[in-house]
mmCIF file of C-alpha atoms and ligand atoms in Angstrom:
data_model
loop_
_atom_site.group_PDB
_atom_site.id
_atom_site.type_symbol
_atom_site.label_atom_id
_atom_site.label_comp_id
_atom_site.label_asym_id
_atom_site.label_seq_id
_atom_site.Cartn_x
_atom_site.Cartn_y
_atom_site.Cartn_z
ATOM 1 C CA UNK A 2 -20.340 10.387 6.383
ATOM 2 C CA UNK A 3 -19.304 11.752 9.777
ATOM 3 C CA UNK A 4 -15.638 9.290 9.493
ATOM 4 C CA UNK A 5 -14.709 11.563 7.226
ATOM 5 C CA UNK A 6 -15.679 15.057 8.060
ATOM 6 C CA UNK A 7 -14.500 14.207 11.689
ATOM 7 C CA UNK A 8 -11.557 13.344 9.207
ATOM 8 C CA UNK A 9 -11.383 16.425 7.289
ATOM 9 C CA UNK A 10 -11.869 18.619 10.645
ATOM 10 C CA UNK A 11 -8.980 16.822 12.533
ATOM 11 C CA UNK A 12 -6.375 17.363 9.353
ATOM 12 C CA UNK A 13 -7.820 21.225 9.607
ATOM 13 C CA UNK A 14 -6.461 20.894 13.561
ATOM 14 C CA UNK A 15 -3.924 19.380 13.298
ATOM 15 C CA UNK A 16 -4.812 16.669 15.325
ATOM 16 C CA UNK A 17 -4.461 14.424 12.428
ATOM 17 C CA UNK A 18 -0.980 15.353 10.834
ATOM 18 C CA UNK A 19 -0.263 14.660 7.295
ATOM 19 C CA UNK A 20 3.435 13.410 6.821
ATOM 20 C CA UNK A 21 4.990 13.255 3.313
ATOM 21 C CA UNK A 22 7.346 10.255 3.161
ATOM 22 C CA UNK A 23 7.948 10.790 -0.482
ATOM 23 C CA UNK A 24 11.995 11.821 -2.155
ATOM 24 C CA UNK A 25 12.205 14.583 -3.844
ATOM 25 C CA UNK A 26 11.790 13.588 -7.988
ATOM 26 C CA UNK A 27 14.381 15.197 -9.796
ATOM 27 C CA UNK A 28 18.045 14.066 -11.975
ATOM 28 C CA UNK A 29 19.757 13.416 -8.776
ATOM 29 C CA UNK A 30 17.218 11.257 -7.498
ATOM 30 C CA UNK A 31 19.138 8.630 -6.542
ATOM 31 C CA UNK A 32 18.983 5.707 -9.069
ATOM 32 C CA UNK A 33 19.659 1.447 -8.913
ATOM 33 C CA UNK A 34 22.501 0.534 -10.761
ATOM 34 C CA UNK A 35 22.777 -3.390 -12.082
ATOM 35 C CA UNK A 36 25.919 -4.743 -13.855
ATOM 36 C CA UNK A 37 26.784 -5.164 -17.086
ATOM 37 C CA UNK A 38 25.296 -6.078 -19.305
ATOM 38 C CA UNK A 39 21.525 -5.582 -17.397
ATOM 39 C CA UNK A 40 19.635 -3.045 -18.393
ATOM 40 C CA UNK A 41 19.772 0.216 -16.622
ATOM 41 C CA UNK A 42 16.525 2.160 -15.670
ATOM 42 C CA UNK A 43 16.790 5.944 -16.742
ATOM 43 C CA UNK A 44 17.357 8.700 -14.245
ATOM 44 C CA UNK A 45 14.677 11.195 -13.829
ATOM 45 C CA UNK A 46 14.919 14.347 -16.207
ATOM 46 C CA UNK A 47 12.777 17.417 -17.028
ATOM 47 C CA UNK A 48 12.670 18.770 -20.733
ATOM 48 C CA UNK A 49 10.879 22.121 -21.071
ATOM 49 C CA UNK A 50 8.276 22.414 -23.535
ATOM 50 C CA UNK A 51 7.772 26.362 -22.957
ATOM 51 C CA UNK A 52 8.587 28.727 -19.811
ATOM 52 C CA UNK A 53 6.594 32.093 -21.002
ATOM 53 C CA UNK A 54 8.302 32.361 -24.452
ATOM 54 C CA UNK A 55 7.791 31.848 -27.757
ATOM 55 C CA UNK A 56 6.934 28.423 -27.225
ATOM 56 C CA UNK A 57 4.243 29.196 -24.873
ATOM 57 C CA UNK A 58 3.657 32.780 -23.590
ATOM 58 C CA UNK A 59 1.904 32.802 -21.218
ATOM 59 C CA UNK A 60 2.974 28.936 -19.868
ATOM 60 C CA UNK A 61 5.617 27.240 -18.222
ATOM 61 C CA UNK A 62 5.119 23.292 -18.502
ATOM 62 C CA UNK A 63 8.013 19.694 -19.589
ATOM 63 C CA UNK A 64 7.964 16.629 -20.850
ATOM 64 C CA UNK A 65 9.367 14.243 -18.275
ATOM 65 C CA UNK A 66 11.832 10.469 -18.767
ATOM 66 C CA UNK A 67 11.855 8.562 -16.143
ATOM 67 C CA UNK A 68 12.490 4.771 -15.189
ATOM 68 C CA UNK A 69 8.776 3.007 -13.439
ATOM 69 C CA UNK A 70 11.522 2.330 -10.987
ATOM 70 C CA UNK A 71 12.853 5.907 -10.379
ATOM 71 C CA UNK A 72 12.724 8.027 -7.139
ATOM 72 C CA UNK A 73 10.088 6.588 -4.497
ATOM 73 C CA UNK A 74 8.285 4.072 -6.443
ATOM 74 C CA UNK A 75 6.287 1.216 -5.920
ATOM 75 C CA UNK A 76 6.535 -2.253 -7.268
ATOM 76 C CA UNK A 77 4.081 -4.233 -8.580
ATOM 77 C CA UNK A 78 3.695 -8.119 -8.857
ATOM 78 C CA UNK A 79 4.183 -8.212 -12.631
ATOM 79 C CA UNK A 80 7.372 -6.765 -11.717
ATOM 80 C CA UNK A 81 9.213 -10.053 -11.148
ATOM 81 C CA UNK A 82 8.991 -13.238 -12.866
ATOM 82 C CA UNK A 83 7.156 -14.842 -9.912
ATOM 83 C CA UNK A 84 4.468 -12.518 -10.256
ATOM 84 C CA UNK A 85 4.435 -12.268 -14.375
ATOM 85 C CA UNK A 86 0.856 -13.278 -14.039
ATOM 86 C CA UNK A 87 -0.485 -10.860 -11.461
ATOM 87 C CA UNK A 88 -1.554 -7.418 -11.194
ATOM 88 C CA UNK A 89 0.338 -4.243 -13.309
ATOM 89 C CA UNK A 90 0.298 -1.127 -11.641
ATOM 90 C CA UNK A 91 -2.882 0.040 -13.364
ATOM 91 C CA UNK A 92 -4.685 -3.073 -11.811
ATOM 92 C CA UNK A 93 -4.167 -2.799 -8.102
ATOM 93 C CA UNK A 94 -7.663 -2.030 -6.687
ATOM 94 C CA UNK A 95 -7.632 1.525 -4.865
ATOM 95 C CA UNK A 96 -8.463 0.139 -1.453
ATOM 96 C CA UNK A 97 -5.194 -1.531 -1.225
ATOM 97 C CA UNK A 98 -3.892 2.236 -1.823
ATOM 98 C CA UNK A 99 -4.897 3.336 1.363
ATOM 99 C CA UNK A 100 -3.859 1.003 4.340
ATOM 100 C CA UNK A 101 -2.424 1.009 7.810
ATOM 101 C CA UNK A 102 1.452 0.835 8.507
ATOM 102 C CA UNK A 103 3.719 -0.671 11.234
ATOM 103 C CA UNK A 104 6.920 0.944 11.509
ATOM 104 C CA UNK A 105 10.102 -1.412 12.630
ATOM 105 C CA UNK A 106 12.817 1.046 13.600
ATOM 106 C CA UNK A 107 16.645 -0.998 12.638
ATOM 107 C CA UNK A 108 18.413 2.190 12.424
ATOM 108 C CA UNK A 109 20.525 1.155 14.946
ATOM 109 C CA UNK A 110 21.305 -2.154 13.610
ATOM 110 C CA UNK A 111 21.884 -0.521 9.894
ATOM 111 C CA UNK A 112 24.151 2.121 11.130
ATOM 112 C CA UNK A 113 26.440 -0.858 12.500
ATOM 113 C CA UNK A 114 26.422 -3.293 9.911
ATOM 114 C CA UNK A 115 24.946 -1.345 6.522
ATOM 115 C CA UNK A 116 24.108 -5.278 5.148
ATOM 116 C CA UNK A 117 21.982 -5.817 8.181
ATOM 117 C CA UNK A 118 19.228 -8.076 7.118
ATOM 118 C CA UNK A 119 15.690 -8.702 9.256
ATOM 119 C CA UNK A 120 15.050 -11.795 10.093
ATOM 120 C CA UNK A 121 10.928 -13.104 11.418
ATOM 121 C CA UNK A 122 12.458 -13.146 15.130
ATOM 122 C CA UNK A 123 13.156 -9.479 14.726
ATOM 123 C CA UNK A 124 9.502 -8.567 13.627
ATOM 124 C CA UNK A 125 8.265 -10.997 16.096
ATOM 125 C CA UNK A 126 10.192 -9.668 18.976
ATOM 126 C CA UNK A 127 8.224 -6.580 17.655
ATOM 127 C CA UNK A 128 5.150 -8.195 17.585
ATOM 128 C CA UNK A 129 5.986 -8.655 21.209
ATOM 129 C CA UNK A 130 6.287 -5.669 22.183
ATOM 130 C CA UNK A 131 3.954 -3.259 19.706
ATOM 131 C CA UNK A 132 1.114 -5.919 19.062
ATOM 132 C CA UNK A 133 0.275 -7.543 15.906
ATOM 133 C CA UNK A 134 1.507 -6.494 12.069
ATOM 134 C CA UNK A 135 -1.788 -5.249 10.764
ATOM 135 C CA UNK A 136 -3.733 -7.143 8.135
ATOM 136 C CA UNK A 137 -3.632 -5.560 4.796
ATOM 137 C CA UNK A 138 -1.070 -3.236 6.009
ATOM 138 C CA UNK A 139 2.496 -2.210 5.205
ATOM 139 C CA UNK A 140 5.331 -3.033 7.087
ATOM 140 C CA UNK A 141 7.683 -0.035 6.931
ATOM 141 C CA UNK A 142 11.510 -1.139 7.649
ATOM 142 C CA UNK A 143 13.449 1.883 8.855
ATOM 143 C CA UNK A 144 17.012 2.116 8.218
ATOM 144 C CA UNK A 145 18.341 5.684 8.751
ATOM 145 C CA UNK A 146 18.907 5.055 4.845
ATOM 146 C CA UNK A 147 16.904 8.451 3.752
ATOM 147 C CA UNK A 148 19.653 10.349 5.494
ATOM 148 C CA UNK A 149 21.867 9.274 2.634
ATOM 149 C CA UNK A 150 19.871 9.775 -0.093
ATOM 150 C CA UNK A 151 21.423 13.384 -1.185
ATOM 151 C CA UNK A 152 24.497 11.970 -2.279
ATOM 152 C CA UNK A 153 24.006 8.527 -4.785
ATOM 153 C CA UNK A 154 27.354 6.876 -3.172
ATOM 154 C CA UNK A 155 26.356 6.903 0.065
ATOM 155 C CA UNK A 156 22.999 6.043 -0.626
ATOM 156 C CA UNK A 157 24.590 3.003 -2.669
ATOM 157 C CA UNK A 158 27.317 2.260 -0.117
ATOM 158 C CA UNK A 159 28.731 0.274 -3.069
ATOM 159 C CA UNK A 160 26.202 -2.151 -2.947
ATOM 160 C CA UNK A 161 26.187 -2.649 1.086
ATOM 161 C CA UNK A 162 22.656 -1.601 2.223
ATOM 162 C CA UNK A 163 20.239 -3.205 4.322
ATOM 163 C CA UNK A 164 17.180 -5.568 3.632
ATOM 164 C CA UNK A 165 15.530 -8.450 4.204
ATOM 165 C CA UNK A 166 16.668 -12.386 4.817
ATOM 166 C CA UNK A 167 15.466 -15.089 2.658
ATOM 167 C CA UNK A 168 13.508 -16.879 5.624
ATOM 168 C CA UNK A 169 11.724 -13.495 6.631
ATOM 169 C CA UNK A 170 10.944 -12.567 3.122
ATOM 170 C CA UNK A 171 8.849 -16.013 2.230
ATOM 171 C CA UNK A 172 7.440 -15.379 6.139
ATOM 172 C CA UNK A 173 6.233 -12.118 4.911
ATOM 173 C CA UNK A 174 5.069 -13.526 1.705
ATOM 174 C CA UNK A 175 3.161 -16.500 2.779
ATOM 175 C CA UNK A 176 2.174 -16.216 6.149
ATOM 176 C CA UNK A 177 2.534 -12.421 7.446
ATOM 177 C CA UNK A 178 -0.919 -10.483 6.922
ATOM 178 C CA UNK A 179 1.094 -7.707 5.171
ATOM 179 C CA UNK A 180 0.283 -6.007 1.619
ATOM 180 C CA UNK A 181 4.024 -5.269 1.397
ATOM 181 C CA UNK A 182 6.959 -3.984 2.245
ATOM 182 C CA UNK A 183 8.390 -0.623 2.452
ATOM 183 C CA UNK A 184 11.641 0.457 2.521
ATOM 184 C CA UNK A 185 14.009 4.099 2.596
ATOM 185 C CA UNK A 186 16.649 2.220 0.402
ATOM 186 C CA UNK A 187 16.818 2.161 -3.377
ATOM 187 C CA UNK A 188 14.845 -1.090 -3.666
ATOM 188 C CA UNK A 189 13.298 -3.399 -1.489
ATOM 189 C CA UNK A 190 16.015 -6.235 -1.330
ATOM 190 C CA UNK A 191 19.235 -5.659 0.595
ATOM 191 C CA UNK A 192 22.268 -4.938 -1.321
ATOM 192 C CA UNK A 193 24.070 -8.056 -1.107
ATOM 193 C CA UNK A 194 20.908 -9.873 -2.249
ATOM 194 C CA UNK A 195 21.888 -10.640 -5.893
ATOM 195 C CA UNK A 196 23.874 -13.605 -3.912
ATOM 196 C CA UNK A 197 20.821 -14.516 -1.876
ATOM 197 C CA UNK A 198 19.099 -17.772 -2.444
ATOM 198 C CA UNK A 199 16.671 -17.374 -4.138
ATOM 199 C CA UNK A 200 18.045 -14.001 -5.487
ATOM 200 C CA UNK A 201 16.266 -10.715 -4.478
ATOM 201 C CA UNK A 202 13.897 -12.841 -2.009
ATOM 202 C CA UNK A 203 11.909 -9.471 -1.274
ATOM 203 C CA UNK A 204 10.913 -9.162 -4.866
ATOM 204 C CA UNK A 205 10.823 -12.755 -5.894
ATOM 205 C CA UNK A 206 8.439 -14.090 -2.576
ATOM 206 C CA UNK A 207 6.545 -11.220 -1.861
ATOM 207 C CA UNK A 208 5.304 -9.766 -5.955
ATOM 208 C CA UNK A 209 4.931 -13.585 -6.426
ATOM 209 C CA UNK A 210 1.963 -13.616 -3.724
ATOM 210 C CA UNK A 211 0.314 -10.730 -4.953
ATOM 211 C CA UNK A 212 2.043 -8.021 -2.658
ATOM 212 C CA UNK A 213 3.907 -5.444 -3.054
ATOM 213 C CA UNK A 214 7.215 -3.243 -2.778
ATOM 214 C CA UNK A 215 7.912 0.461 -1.936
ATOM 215 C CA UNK A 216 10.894 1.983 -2.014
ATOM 216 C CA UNK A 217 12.870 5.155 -1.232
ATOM 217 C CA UNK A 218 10.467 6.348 1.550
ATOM 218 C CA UNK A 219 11.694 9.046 3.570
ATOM 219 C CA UNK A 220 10.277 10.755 7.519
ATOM 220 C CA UNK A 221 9.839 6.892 8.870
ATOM 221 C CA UNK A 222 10.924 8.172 11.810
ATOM 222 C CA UNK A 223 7.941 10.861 11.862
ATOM 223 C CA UNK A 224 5.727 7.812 12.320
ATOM 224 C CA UNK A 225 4.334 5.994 15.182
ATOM 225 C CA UNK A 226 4.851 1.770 15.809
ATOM 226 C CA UNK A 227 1.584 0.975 15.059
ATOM 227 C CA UNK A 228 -1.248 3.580 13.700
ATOM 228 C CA UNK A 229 -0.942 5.550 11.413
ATOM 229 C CA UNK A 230 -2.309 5.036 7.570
ATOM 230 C CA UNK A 231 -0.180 5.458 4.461
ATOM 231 C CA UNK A 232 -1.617 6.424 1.478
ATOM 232 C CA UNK A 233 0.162 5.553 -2.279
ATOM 233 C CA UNK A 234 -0.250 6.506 -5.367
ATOM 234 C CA UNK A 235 0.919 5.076 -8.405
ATOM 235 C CA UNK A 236 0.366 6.075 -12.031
ATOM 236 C CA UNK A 237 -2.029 4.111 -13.603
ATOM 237 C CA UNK A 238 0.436 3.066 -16.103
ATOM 238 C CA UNK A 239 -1.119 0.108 -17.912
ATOM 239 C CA UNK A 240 0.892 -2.764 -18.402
ATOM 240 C CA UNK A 241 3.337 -0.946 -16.078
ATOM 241 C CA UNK A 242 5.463 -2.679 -13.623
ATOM 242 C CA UNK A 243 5.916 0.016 -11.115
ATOM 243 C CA UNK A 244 5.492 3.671 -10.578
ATOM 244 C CA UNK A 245 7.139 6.835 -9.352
ATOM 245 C CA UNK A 246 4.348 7.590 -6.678
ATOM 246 C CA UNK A 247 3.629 9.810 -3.715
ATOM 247 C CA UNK A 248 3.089 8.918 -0.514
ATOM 248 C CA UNK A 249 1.596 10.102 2.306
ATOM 249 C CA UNK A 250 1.006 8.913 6.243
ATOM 250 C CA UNK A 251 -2.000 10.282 8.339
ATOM 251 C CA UNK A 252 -0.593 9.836 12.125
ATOM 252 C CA UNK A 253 -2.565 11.172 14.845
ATOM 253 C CA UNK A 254 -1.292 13.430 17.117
ATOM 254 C CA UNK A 255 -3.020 13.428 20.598
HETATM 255 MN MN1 MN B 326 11.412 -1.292 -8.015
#
């Protein structure tokens, strides 16, 4: 297979860089908080088991709690009621794991007005400019977001953060060749969008056509327009509805 040891020689080189655009996982992790009286997904925690004691002499390893929603995570179309039918996280074939990304840069706009929202003639001005959105590929929306994400309130903002408009979200959906959206805020919708119409448009348009959501990325700006290819993995969980996962972008450097 000369792809990929031309593949494993140009990681060795550096010529193809490796770029982790996963958060940290630990109980500071910043977490989404819904009103009362929704349910609240659990923060991330680590309970020891043993750490070269009694317990275990010669072993350090925990038990860990943790919301399917928790850290960077990605969404899966059973996730939302539009999708109740479709895949879990268990189900989504591996070669939709591994995919190219375009990366839309609205830090700009975000740092402005944090409930900046894209609309399709913002990704089509990009078009414009970059080329066409990949098929089967991600579109990564940077916000600058990640640079809040060691302190929960600002990465909150009170419930001002940036996302997605309804009309660009059923574009994405139902015409855009995209296998999702990825985001650096705490979920895929904007923070305002519990008001939207439909509510949550990201979640609702997008898991309801098979595709699907990833959240809390971080080092979007490490990445290229167009090129590089993000791999994500979710745990198998079966019947889950998301995942804590890692995820990794191969960008060429020339
Ligand atoms: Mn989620």
């Amino acid at each position: 297979m000369p792809v990929l040891s031309d593949l494993v020689a140009a990681i060795a080189s550096g010529s193809v860089e490796v770029i982790d655009l996963t958060a940290p996982l630990s109980a500071q992790t910043p977490i989404l908080k819904l009103p009362e009286p929704l349910g609240q997904t659990w923060r991330f925690e680590l309970h020891e088991i043993s750490r070269f004691n009694e317990a275990g002499p010669a072993w350090y390893w925990n038990n860990i709690k943790t919301g399917e929603h928790t850290g960077t995570h990605l969404d899966a179309p059973i996730h939302w009621i539009t999708g109740k039918d479709g895949a879990d996280v268990s189900q989504l074939p591996a070669r939709r794991l591994i995919a190219p990304a375009a990366v839309m840069d609205f830090t700009a706009e975000a740092a402005a007005n944090p409930d900046f929202v894209l609309e399709i003639k913002h990704v089509e001005a990009w078009q414009k400019q970059h080329g066409p959105l990949p098929k089967g590929g991600w579109l990564l929306y940077r916000t600058g977001w990640a640079a809040r994400s060691h302190d929960e309130d600002q990465f909150l903002n009170a419930g001002h953060t940036p996302g997605i408009s309804v009309e660009c979200a059923k574009w994405l959906a139902e015409t855009a060749p995209v296998l999702g959206v990825g985001v650096e805020t705490v979920g895929t919708d904007a923070g305002a969008a519990h008001s939207f119409d439909p509510a949550f448009p990201c979640h609702s348009f997008l898991l309801g056509h098979d595709k699907y959501g990833l959240t809390q990325l971080q080092n979007l700006a490490k990445l290229p327009p167009l090129g590089a290819v993000v791999f994500v993995g979710p745990l198998p969980i079966v019947r889950g509805s998301g995942s804590p996962c890692r995820a990794l972008a191969l960008v060429e450097r020339r």
